[in-house]
Amino acid sequence: MRLSKAYFKTLREVPAEAELKSHILLLRAGMIRKLASGVYGYMPMGLKALKKIENIIRNEMDAEGCQEILMSALQPAELWKESGRWNAYGPEMWRVCDRHDREFCLGPTHEEVFTDIIRNDVDSHRKLPINLYQIQTKYRDEARPRFGLMRSREFIMKDSYSFDKDEEGLDVSYENMYKRYENVFKRMELDVMPVEADTGAMGGNGSHEFIAKADAGESEIAFCPSCKMAATVERAVCGKVKPSSEAELPMNKVHTPGTKTIESVCEYLNKPTDKSIKAIFLKVIPAEGDEQLVAAFLRGDRQLNMIKAVNALGIAEHELVFADESEAADIGSVCGFIGPHGLKPGIKVIVDEELVSLKNLVAGANEEDYHIENLNYGRDYEADIVADIKQLLEGDPCPVCGEKILYTRGIEVGQLFKLGTKYSEPMKAIYKDEDMNERLMYMGSYGIGVSRTLAAVIEQNSDENGIIWPLPVAPYHVIITLINPSDKDQTALAEDIYEKLRKSNIDVILDDRDERPGVKFKDADLIGIPFRINVGRDAADGKVEFKVRGSNYGMDMKKRETVVIDSNEAVKNIISVVSENS
Ligand code: ATP
Ligand code: MG
């Protein structure tokens, strides 16, 4: 590509709305343009990088024997009603009607669509397993679209769906995809960690996320430095506690004026916070049916994990909200003094499993300015649900080995789900086995956020001057900077190098613009092309300046070092390094 003829525009200023490195650089380098909140277009160079990412993914999927198809983004509501997700998905789903008022959505994901294809076309065990994928545009009306491509409302996803005869088959398909995901991110030179994950609205019983390490990432990960346990904070299971051997003391109601928080009541009664019970007052608002008030109780020094609470209640994430203080009277209580003993019937009570093992705790008496001491589970209060609903915190013992848990942050670039029969059952994806018995297919689904991955690569690879593309995903491998386009020797040599590289299928830019060298160098740094050849005053001798932007890919030169070499040597180096690394 000749830059003088190209559609190419970089920005000097940092766009006001962008905070994240990747967002700022993608905009400044002219790789993407915003159309509306959370809606972006890809400009030529951004699109080229995106295609490189897509092709690495495509290549790994094809190598696994998955076949590519392309389904519509527009999906009829009927399919989602069949699976039960039309209501469960909530406000993130982009719902549209046609002129006859028939309902559709712009697909946030495609489990239903792929299940529909397979149930219609596959009826025999002989045709299983099958794994289909697509690289396609998804729509999610995110509550807070932000960070550019990181959390957008329209984005590109690679989604695959496996269909197996049984659970063992699914385990194999899942394992194969997991390995392919490791390859995909390795080939992009993205530093990722696979972690156990919650299955969320997707359902099923096993899931991993691939997290690209980044301080600015939105995903919080709890991990153990000793045994390598790693899970999203939503998912991370807490270790069990040993039952207390304390003798149960008689219940005792105490006057505790003005002590509405755990800290204030524990200070007032001179007790540690781990001898108290914290109440969280919640409400389930289902898509259909009546609202339900919920009181969740956990140890005073713990924090509620909303996702675990959602899972314990068996509802969708958006159906659970915090209740209003004014509603406390409806459960026979008063805010700041809610406790598990003496609540009105009708309220749903969830108790964190840890409380069952603890003795003689203090909690609100459901009466202004009173608490009750020495509460014991079973004797003084019970629950509709006992479950692990607390957050595993940094410093807590690892549930696997007991070592201290650490937290880290990252960007979720991919997720795998074992769906089992979650979709095949309601949607009747059935095959006949060897004995002609009808059986349900076992499904898995596997996503990679392609556009988010583009941003994640930049989060991990940039400096104060701009992007530093890893070679395998760089839009162009090399940029030739023609220092003085009116110099005949320089122009002739730059053209010669350009042609040689193009003929060898190297993605090459010739910066032949009539601009000052400083402007050209700044742009070359900003757009992050891995190798740079400057054709300047040594052109008459056939010599050029050669520079690497980031990794030297095994070449004998340092980062930021400029070496003067013969132009043919520069060409040879690039051809050999590109062929080995992409
Ligand atoms: P998140 O928790 O970040 O909202 P998710 O778990 O809902 O994501 P999945 O349903 O697992 O997302 O989708 C598969 C992949 O698609 C994710 O791993 C992520 O990389 C990407 N993705 C999801 N939502 C977005 C979005 N709003 N913008 C860009 N990429 C996204
Ligand atoms: Mg996910």
XYZ file of C-alpha atoms and ligand atoms in Angstrom:
614
model
C 0.000 0.000 0.000
C 1.242 3.440 -0.949
C 0.394 5.796 1.859
C 0.206 8.765 -0.543
C -2.777 7.118 -2.229
C -4.325 5.451 0.810
C -7.282 6.410 2.925
C -5.329 6.990 6.103
C -5.721 9.549 8.850
C -4.133 9.624 12.279
C -5.087 11.970 15.107
C -2.646 14.039 17.119
C -5.045 14.628 20.007
C -6.340 12.044 22.445
C -10.087 11.738 21.812
C -12.004 13.011 24.833
C -14.214 9.978 25.391
C -11.385 7.421 25.422
C -9.735 6.379 28.690
C -8.276 2.978 27.910
C -4.929 2.637 26.096
C -6.358 0.414 23.389
C -9.336 2.689 22.789
C -7.164 5.814 22.570
C -4.642 4.172 20.247
C -7.211 2.536 17.970
C -8.860 5.923 17.488
C -5.626 7.909 17.198
C -4.126 5.446 14.734
C -7.262 5.745 12.621
C -8.035 2.013 12.927
C -11.622 2.448 14.115
C -14.253 5.169 14.032
C -17.214 5.606 16.347
C -20.698 5.644 14.855
C -22.761 5.688 18.061
C -22.243 4.697 21.679
C -20.748 1.188 21.608
C -20.945 1.015 17.807
C -17.752 1.224 15.758
C -16.586 0.874 12.184
C -13.239 -0.597 11.155
C -11.052 1.534 8.943
C -8.681 -0.144 6.434
C -5.780 -0.811 8.774
C -7.958 -1.806 11.733
C -9.840 -4.192 9.478
C -6.602 -5.757 8.270
C -5.519 -6.470 11.857
C -8.978 -7.839 12.636
C -8.767 -10.182 9.630
C -5.392 -11.476 10.797
C -6.939 -12.348 14.156
C -9.910 -13.960 12.420
C -7.634 -16.013 10.215
C -5.605 -17.400 13.096
C -8.862 -18.466 14.744
C -10.233 -19.841 11.466
C -7.058 -21.783 10.869
C -7.170 -23.431 14.309
C -10.878 -24.229 14.045
C -10.439 -25.748 10.573
C -7.478 -27.791 11.805
C -9.768 -29.279 14.460
C -12.246 -30.327 11.764
C -14.821 -27.652 12.592
C -16.726 -26.283 9.622
C -17.446 -22.634 9.048
C -20.947 -21.395 8.307
C -22.493 -17.944 8.491
C -25.890 -17.391 10.069
C -27.967 -14.245 10.145
C -27.749 -11.795 13.012
C -31.533 -11.519 12.823
C -33.189 -14.311 14.786
C -36.897 -15.083 15.202
C -38.221 -14.849 18.787
C -39.871 -18.294 18.491
C -36.527 -20.077 18.792
C -35.674 -18.188 21.957
C -39.112 -18.875 23.393
C -38.543 -22.583 22.773
C -35.321 -22.564 24.774
C -36.855 -20.361 27.473
C -34.302 -17.595 26.990
C -36.575 -14.950 25.426
C -37.417 -13.804 28.955
C -34.288 -14.993 30.721
C -31.916 -12.932 28.583
C -33.209 -9.582 29.802
C -32.568 -6.043 28.612
C -29.226 -6.786 26.956
C -31.091 -8.493 24.148
C -31.714 -6.206 21.222
C -35.363 -6.868 20.331
C -36.898 -5.721 17.061
C -40.258 -6.148 15.308
C -40.979 -6.454 11.622
C -43.810 -4.603 9.864
C -46.260 -7.353 10.866
C -45.265 -6.984 14.521
C -43.453 -10.293 14.493
C -40.720 -10.328 17.111
C -37.044 -10.854 16.358
C -33.778 -10.166 18.087
C -30.369 -9.170 16.852
C -28.507 -12.203 18.106
C -26.370 -11.790 21.237
C -25.242 -15.413 20.686
C -26.438 -18.334 18.513
C -27.107 -21.470 20.609
C -30.753 -21.603 19.523
C -29.992 -21.022 15.840
C -27.315 -23.718 15.644
C -29.455 -26.165 17.623
C -32.273 -25.535 15.158
C -30.016 -26.264 12.170
C -28.703 -29.497 13.635
C -32.033 -30.850 14.910
C -33.477 -30.472 11.424
C -30.551 -32.009 9.566
C -29.065 -34.657 11.847
C -30.979 -37.702 13.010
C -28.432 -40.496 13.278
C -25.527 -41.302 15.616
C -23.442 -41.872 12.497
C -23.359 -38.144 11.796
C -22.142 -37.161 15.269
C -20.032 -35.470 16.554
C -20.414 -32.217 14.626
C -18.735 -28.913 15.325
C -19.774 -25.800 13.396
C -18.511 -22.270 13.783
C -18.977 -18.797 12.416
C -17.263 -15.445 12.671
C -20.115 -13.016 12.843
C -21.515 -9.801 14.249
C -23.275 -9.935 17.620
C -25.509 -7.398 19.295
C -25.868 -6.763 23.009
C -27.494 -3.639 24.352
C -24.922 -3.361 27.123
C -25.923 -1.262 30.144
C -22.611 0.566 29.950
C -20.897 0.295 26.583
C -17.358 1.555 27.063
C -13.674 1.230 26.354
C -14.169 1.146 22.596
C -14.069 -2.384 21.182
C -13.731 -3.840 24.668
C -17.391 -3.562 25.614
C -19.389 -2.520 22.601
C -22.992 -3.041 21.602
C -22.103 -4.449 18.203
C -19.065 -6.714 18.134
C -17.535 -9.595 16.251
C -17.457 -13.027 17.796
C -16.231 -16.402 16.711
C -18.814 -18.812 18.056
C -18.692 -22.581 17.690
C -21.142 -25.226 18.768
C -20.391 -28.901 19.238
C -22.982 -31.685 19.132
C -22.088 -35.045 20.623
C -23.761 -38.374 21.336
C -23.133 -38.293 25.061
C -21.356 -36.615 27.914
C -18.051 -38.377 27.252
C -18.164 -37.111 23.679
C -18.826 -33.583 24.901
C -15.857 -33.824 27.261
C -13.611 -34.682 24.302
C -14.998 -31.871 22.115
C -14.578 -29.414 24.979
C -11.012 -30.496 25.654
C -10.146 -30.151 21.956
C -11.579 -26.639 21.816
C -9.731 -25.717 24.998
C -6.430 -26.748 23.416
C -7.254 -24.845 20.232
C -7.959 -21.736 22.277
C -4.543 -22.075 23.893
C -3.007 -22.239 20.398
C -5.054 -19.313 19.093
C -3.906 -16.927 21.797
C -0.339 -18.184 21.737
C -0.147 -17.555 18.016
C -1.366 -13.997 18.581
C 1.307 -13.607 21.272
C -1.444 -12.726 23.744
C -0.631 -13.566 27.358
C -3.730 -15.359 28.668
C -4.726 -17.421 31.674
C -7.555 -19.957 31.534
C -9.825 -19.775 34.573
C -12.904 -21.594 35.832
C -16.001 -19.565 35.101
C -19.658 -19.198 35.908
C -22.070 -20.367 33.228
C -24.442 -17.390 33.640
C -27.415 -17.090 31.281
C -25.849 -19.766 29.067
C -26.601 -22.604 31.466
C -24.804 -25.937 31.603
C -22.358 -27.363 34.059
C -18.799 -26.500 33.185
C -17.052 -23.459 31.811
C -13.695 -21.774 31.379
C -12.808 -18.249 30.431
C -9.583 -17.206 28.741
C -8.426 -14.014 30.403
C -5.853 -11.742 28.785
C -3.752 -10.316 31.578
C -4.248 -6.540 31.812
C -4.486 -4.109 34.722
C -7.290 -2.277 32.973
C -9.312 -5.470 32.476
C -12.879 -5.669 33.748
C -12.676 -9.296 34.890
C -11.544 -9.994 38.415
C -9.771 -13.295 38.964
C -9.115 -15.110 42.216
C -6.129 -17.411 41.954
C -3.875 -19.465 44.152
C -0.143 -18.975 43.601
C 0.547 -22.389 45.058
C -1.852 -24.907 43.459
C -2.766 -22.882 40.325
C -6.486 -22.783 41.152
C -7.860 -19.853 39.140
C -11.458 -18.741 38.773
C -13.463 -15.627 38.084
C -14.438 -13.959 41.329
C -18.123 -14.669 40.545
C -17.366 -18.330 40.292
C -14.590 -18.900 42.864
C -15.849 -21.441 45.395
C -15.126 -20.733 49.064
C -13.572 -23.398 51.254
C -15.723 -25.176 53.847
C -15.309 -24.243 57.518
C -15.136 -26.768 60.342
C -18.257 -26.878 62.561
C -17.734 -24.865 65.742
C -17.409 -26.896 68.959
C -18.791 -24.062 71.102
C -21.742 -24.900 73.361
C -24.982 -23.222 72.276
C -25.861 -20.347 74.624
C -29.403 -19.121 75.238
C -30.746 -16.416 72.889
C -30.579 -12.946 74.325
C -32.291 -9.785 73.008
C -30.191 -6.654 73.618
C -30.828 -2.951 73.268
C -28.381 -1.581 70.676
C -29.457 1.998 69.964
C -28.509 3.470 66.584
C -26.318 0.515 65.534
C -27.388 0.046 61.935
C -24.131 -1.375 60.592
C -22.215 -4.534 61.425
C -19.232 -2.485 62.548
C -21.269 -0.299 64.899
C -23.173 -3.161 66.552
C -20.019 -5.269 66.987
C -18.197 -2.325 68.503
C -21.152 -1.611 70.788
C -21.327 -5.223 71.960
C -17.551 -5.643 71.909
C -17.622 -8.621 69.556
C -15.518 -9.390 66.462
C -17.431 -8.971 63.172
C -16.993 -12.675 62.409
C -19.365 -13.378 65.327
C -22.198 -11.475 63.624
C -24.672 -12.089 60.837
C -25.001 -9.610 57.989
C -28.369 -9.263 56.224
C -28.765 -8.307 52.564
C -32.285 -7.377 51.540
C -33.085 -8.340 47.950
C -35.990 -8.669 45.563
C -36.613 -11.019 42.648
C -38.462 -9.364 39.775
C -39.313 -12.181 37.358
C -40.290 -11.548 33.731
C -43.600 -13.214 34.534
C -45.310 -13.719 37.903
C -45.053 -12.008 41.277
C -42.142 -10.257 42.887
C -40.470 -12.088 45.768
C -38.615 -10.482 48.682
C -35.434 -12.275 49.678
C -33.254 -11.959 52.767
C -29.719 -13.254 52.379
C -27.626 -13.841 55.505
C -23.896 -14.307 55.774
C -21.116 -13.820 58.273
C -20.717 -10.151 59.229
C -17.261 -9.731 57.707
C -18.214 -11.406 54.398
C -19.461 -9.935 51.143
C -22.405 -11.193 49.148
C -21.625 -12.572 45.700
C -24.664 -11.631 43.588
C -23.937 -14.229 40.899
C -23.824 -17.023 43.478
C -27.098 -15.693 44.948
C -28.649 -15.659 41.478
C -27.531 -19.245 40.892
C -28.793 -20.363 44.309
C -32.202 -18.860 43.510
C -32.187 -20.431 40.045
C -33.066 -17.164 38.309
C -31.568 -14.890 35.648
C -29.021 -12.280 36.688
C -31.151 -9.263 35.771
C -34.075 -10.576 37.845
C -32.326 -9.977 41.182
C -32.126 -6.416 42.571
C -31.590 -4.790 45.953
C -34.910 -4.192 47.755
C -35.971 -0.757 49.002
C -35.637 0.034 52.693
C -39.322 0.932 52.716
C -40.186 -2.698 51.946
C -38.636 -3.992 55.170
C -41.983 -3.637 56.968
C -43.437 -6.189 54.507
C -41.141 -8.844 55.972
C -41.848 -7.792 59.555
C -38.575 -6.018 60.013
C -36.832 -2.685 59.944
C -33.815 -1.731 57.873
C -30.507 -1.874 59.708
C -31.921 -4.452 62.112
C -32.881 -7.337 59.801
C -32.059 -10.740 61.253
C -32.963 -14.358 60.460
C -34.960 -14.942 63.668
C -38.605 -13.883 63.665
C -39.142 -12.843 60.058
C -42.654 -12.973 58.616
C -43.437 -16.083 56.576
C -43.466 -15.537 52.824
C -40.024 -14.061 52.556
C -37.419 -16.275 50.972
C -34.406 -16.839 53.221
C -30.979 -17.763 51.857
C -28.264 -18.543 54.353
C -24.593 -18.805 53.486
C -23.456 -22.359 54.199
C -20.773 -21.132 56.569
C -23.394 -19.886 59.074
C -24.635 -23.440 59.602
C -21.276 -24.347 61.167
C -20.977 -21.292 63.415
C -22.391 -20.787 66.900
C -23.676 -17.941 69.056
C -23.821 -15.146 66.501
C -25.422 -11.739 66.831
C -27.975 -10.435 64.322
C -30.731 -7.837 64.013
C -33.895 -8.509 66.049
C -36.179 -7.155 63.277
C -37.024 -4.322 65.656
C -35.605 -0.765 65.728
C -32.542 -0.534 67.989
C -32.489 -4.226 69.030
C -30.260 -7.173 68.216
C -30.292 -10.817 69.322
C -27.201 -12.548 70.662
C -26.364 -16.254 70.521
C -28.274 -17.179 67.389
C -27.709 -20.728 66.189
C -28.781 -22.232 62.867
C -31.375 -24.997 63.224
C -32.348 -23.990 66.748
C -33.190 -20.286 66.196
C -33.545 -19.866 62.451
C -33.759 -21.863 59.259
C -33.445 -21.192 55.562
C -35.220 -21.973 52.311
C -31.806 -22.251 50.699
C -28.388 -22.945 52.198
C -25.601 -22.275 49.697
C -22.191 -20.709 49.172
C -23.231 -17.112 48.427
C -20.156 -15.246 49.606
C -17.233 -13.794 47.753
C -13.863 -15.498 47.959
C -11.670 -12.599 49.056
C -7.987 -11.893 48.602
C -6.169 -13.445 51.579
C -8.854 -16.115 52.162
C -7.579 -19.699 52.196
C -7.576 -21.423 48.796
C -10.501 -23.892 48.677
C -8.196 -26.504 47.127
C -4.915 -26.249 49.064
C -5.419 -23.673 51.841
C -2.744 -21.224 50.620
C -3.661 -17.512 50.571
C -5.760 -16.407 47.583
C -4.596 -13.515 45.384
C -6.612 -11.325 43.025
C -5.643 -10.170 39.549
C -7.410 -8.445 36.655
C -7.793 -9.181 32.998
C -9.881 -9.086 29.861
C -12.197 -11.982 29.025
C -11.306 -12.801 25.437
C -13.004 -16.183 25.193
C -15.297 -18.575 27.013
C -16.144 -22.256 26.681
C -19.322 -23.861 28.005
C -20.368 -27.442 28.526
C -24.048 -27.023 27.814
C -25.038 -30.679 28.051
C -28.726 -31.011 27.193
C -29.734 -27.497 28.297
C -30.816 -26.626 24.728
C -31.270 -30.020 23.127
C -33.951 -30.949 25.668
C -36.392 -28.027 25.268
C -35.599 -27.735 21.547
C -35.695 -31.493 20.942
C -32.320 -31.963 19.288
C -32.552 -35.738 19.119
C -30.679 -38.494 17.274
C -31.194 -42.240 16.972
C -28.489 -44.444 18.486
C -27.289 -47.867 17.188
C -30.420 -49.540 18.600
C -32.704 -46.910 17.104
C -33.406 -45.397 20.523
C -33.986 -41.664 20.571
C -31.368 -39.738 22.526
C -30.633 -36.107 23.297
C -27.530 -34.523 21.819
C -24.901 -33.140 24.191
C -23.843 -29.642 23.304
C -20.953 -27.316 23.963
C -20.545 -23.703 22.905
C -17.306 -21.798 22.519
C -16.858 -18.076 21.933
C -13.975 -15.753 21.207
C -14.541 -12.003 21.212
C -12.678 -11.222 17.994
C -12.986 -7.437 18.167
C -12.318 -7.443 21.911
C -9.204 -9.536 21.284
C -7.948 -6.844 18.894
C -8.210 -4.341 21.751
C -6.648 -6.788 24.239
C -3.608 -7.256 21.988
C -3.062 -3.478 22.095
C -3.602 -3.350 25.886
C -0.662 -5.730 26.178
C 1.480 -4.261 23.398
C 2.017 -0.513 23.307
C 4.328 2.239 24.515
C 4.127 6.027 24.859
C 4.469 6.384 21.070
C 1.752 4.015 19.994
C 0.794 0.430 19.202
C 3.389 -2.357 18.990
C 1.717 -5.080 16.928
C 2.942 -8.617 17.392
C 3.966 -9.760 13.911
C 1.229 -12.405 13.431
C -1.596 -9.867 13.873
C 0.067 -6.721 12.528
C -1.958 -5.136 9.703
C 1.314 -4.704 7.819
C 4.636 -6.373 8.521
C 6.850 -3.561 7.391
C 6.762 0.143 6.592
C 9.228 1.693 4.184
C 9.708 5.359 4.980
C 10.861 7.296 1.986
C 12.571 10.257 3.630
C 12.683 12.564 0.629
C 10.269 11.694 -2.197
C 11.870 14.244 -4.512
C 15.264 12.488 -4.323
C 15.625 10.124 -7.285
C 17.986 7.611 -5.631
C 15.831 7.364 -2.543
C 12.661 6.942 -4.575
C 14.208 4.298 -6.811
C 15.519 2.254 -3.879
C 12.275 2.548 -1.885
C 10.286 1.388 -4.947
C 12.673 -1.505 -5.475
C 12.345 -2.713 -1.860
C 8.587 -2.248 -2.014
C 8.274 -4.410 -5.127
C 10.550 -7.138 -3.789
C 8.616 -7.404 -0.559
C 5.247 -7.319 -2.287
C 6.304 -10.112 -4.621
C 7.194 -12.189 -1.568
C 3.702 -11.683 -0.114
C 4.913 -9.405 2.639
C 2.290 -6.888 3.815
C 4.169 -3.709 3.156
C 3.441 0.024 3.368
C 5.403 2.541 1.351
C 5.230 5.918 3.061
C 5.782 8.063 -0.016
C 3.788 11.012 1.311
C 5.035 14.507 0.877
C 5.459 15.006 4.623
C 8.345 15.848 6.944
C 10.313 12.761 8.133
C 9.306 13.513 11.743
C 5.620 13.219 10.832
C 6.258 9.941 9.032
C 8.210 8.464 11.927
C 5.547 9.478 14.429
C 2.847 7.855 12.319
C 4.913 4.698 11.860
C 5.306 4.411 15.639
C 1.630 5.161 16.273
C 0.312 2.511 13.867
C 2.807 0.070 15.335
C 4.197 -1.709 12.271
C 6.782 -4.289 13.499
C 9.618 -3.482 11.061
C 10.689 -0.183 9.614
C 13.020 0.521 6.703
C 14.054 4.151 6.312
C 15.313 5.025 2.863
C 17.352 8.218 3.168
C 20.731 9.685 2.393
C 22.571 6.336 2.018
C 20.203 5.271 -0.763
C 22.775 5.872 -3.478
C 24.929 3.185 -1.811
C 22.003 0.797 -1.564
C 21.908 1.174 2.219
C 18.915 1.697 4.494
C 18.146 2.124 8.183
C 16.473 -0.923 9.669
C 14.517 -0.837 12.924
C 12.203 -3.120 14.887
C 9.224 -1.644 16.756
C 8.957 -4.344 19.443
C 10.307 -7.900 19.412
C 13.327 -8.553 17.191
C 12.009 -12.056 16.416
C 15.434 -13.569 16.881
C 17.296 -11.061 14.718
C 20.610 -9.809 15.995
C 19.509 -6.341 17.088
C 18.202 -4.502 20.102
C 14.859 -2.799 20.582
C 14.974 0.902 19.588
C 18.285 0.274 17.825
C 18.626 1.513 14.242
C 21.126 -0.368 12.109
C 22.357 0.695 8.701
C 22.371 -2.301 6.380
C 22.274 -3.195 2.738
C 18.721 -2.976 1.417
C 18.903 -6.572 0.142
C 19.810 -7.780 3.598
C 16.850 -5.903 5.083
C 14.553 -7.542 2.528
C 16.028 -10.978 3.219
C 15.662 -10.553 6.988
C 12.035 -9.565 6.722
C 11.081 -12.362 4.356
C 12.637 -14.987 6.577
C 11.258 -13.601 9.866
C 7.727 -13.207 8.472
C 7.682 -16.709 7.060
C 8.728 -18.125 10.407
C 6.321 -16.109 12.527
C 2.974 -15.835 10.777
P -18.795 -10.162 29.560
O -18.808 -10.929 30.847
O -17.518 -9.433 29.313
O -20.010 -9.310 29.370
P -19.852 -12.513 28.385
O -19.324 -13.530 29.316
O -21.236 -12.055 28.513
O -18.866 -11.231 28.403
P -19.853 -14.459 26.249
O -21.294 -14.676 26.149
O -19.002 -15.450 26.933
O -19.592 -12.981 26.875
O -19.300 -14.134 24.782
C -18.106 -14.674 24.222
C -17.040 -13.625 24.057
O -17.524 -12.472 23.374
C -16.536 -13.064 25.375
O -15.572 -13.916 25.931
C -15.973 -11.729 24.969
O -14.645 -11.869 24.515
C -16.848 -11.306 23.815
N -17.808 -10.268 24.232
C -18.903 -10.414 25.007
N -19.554 -9.253 25.176
C -18.851 -8.336 24.456
C -19.025 -6.938 24.198
N -20.037 -6.263 24.711
N -18.121 -6.314 23.410
C -17.089 -6.991 22.877
N -16.875 -8.304 23.077
C -17.741 -8.973 23.843
Mg -18.318 -14.966 28.896
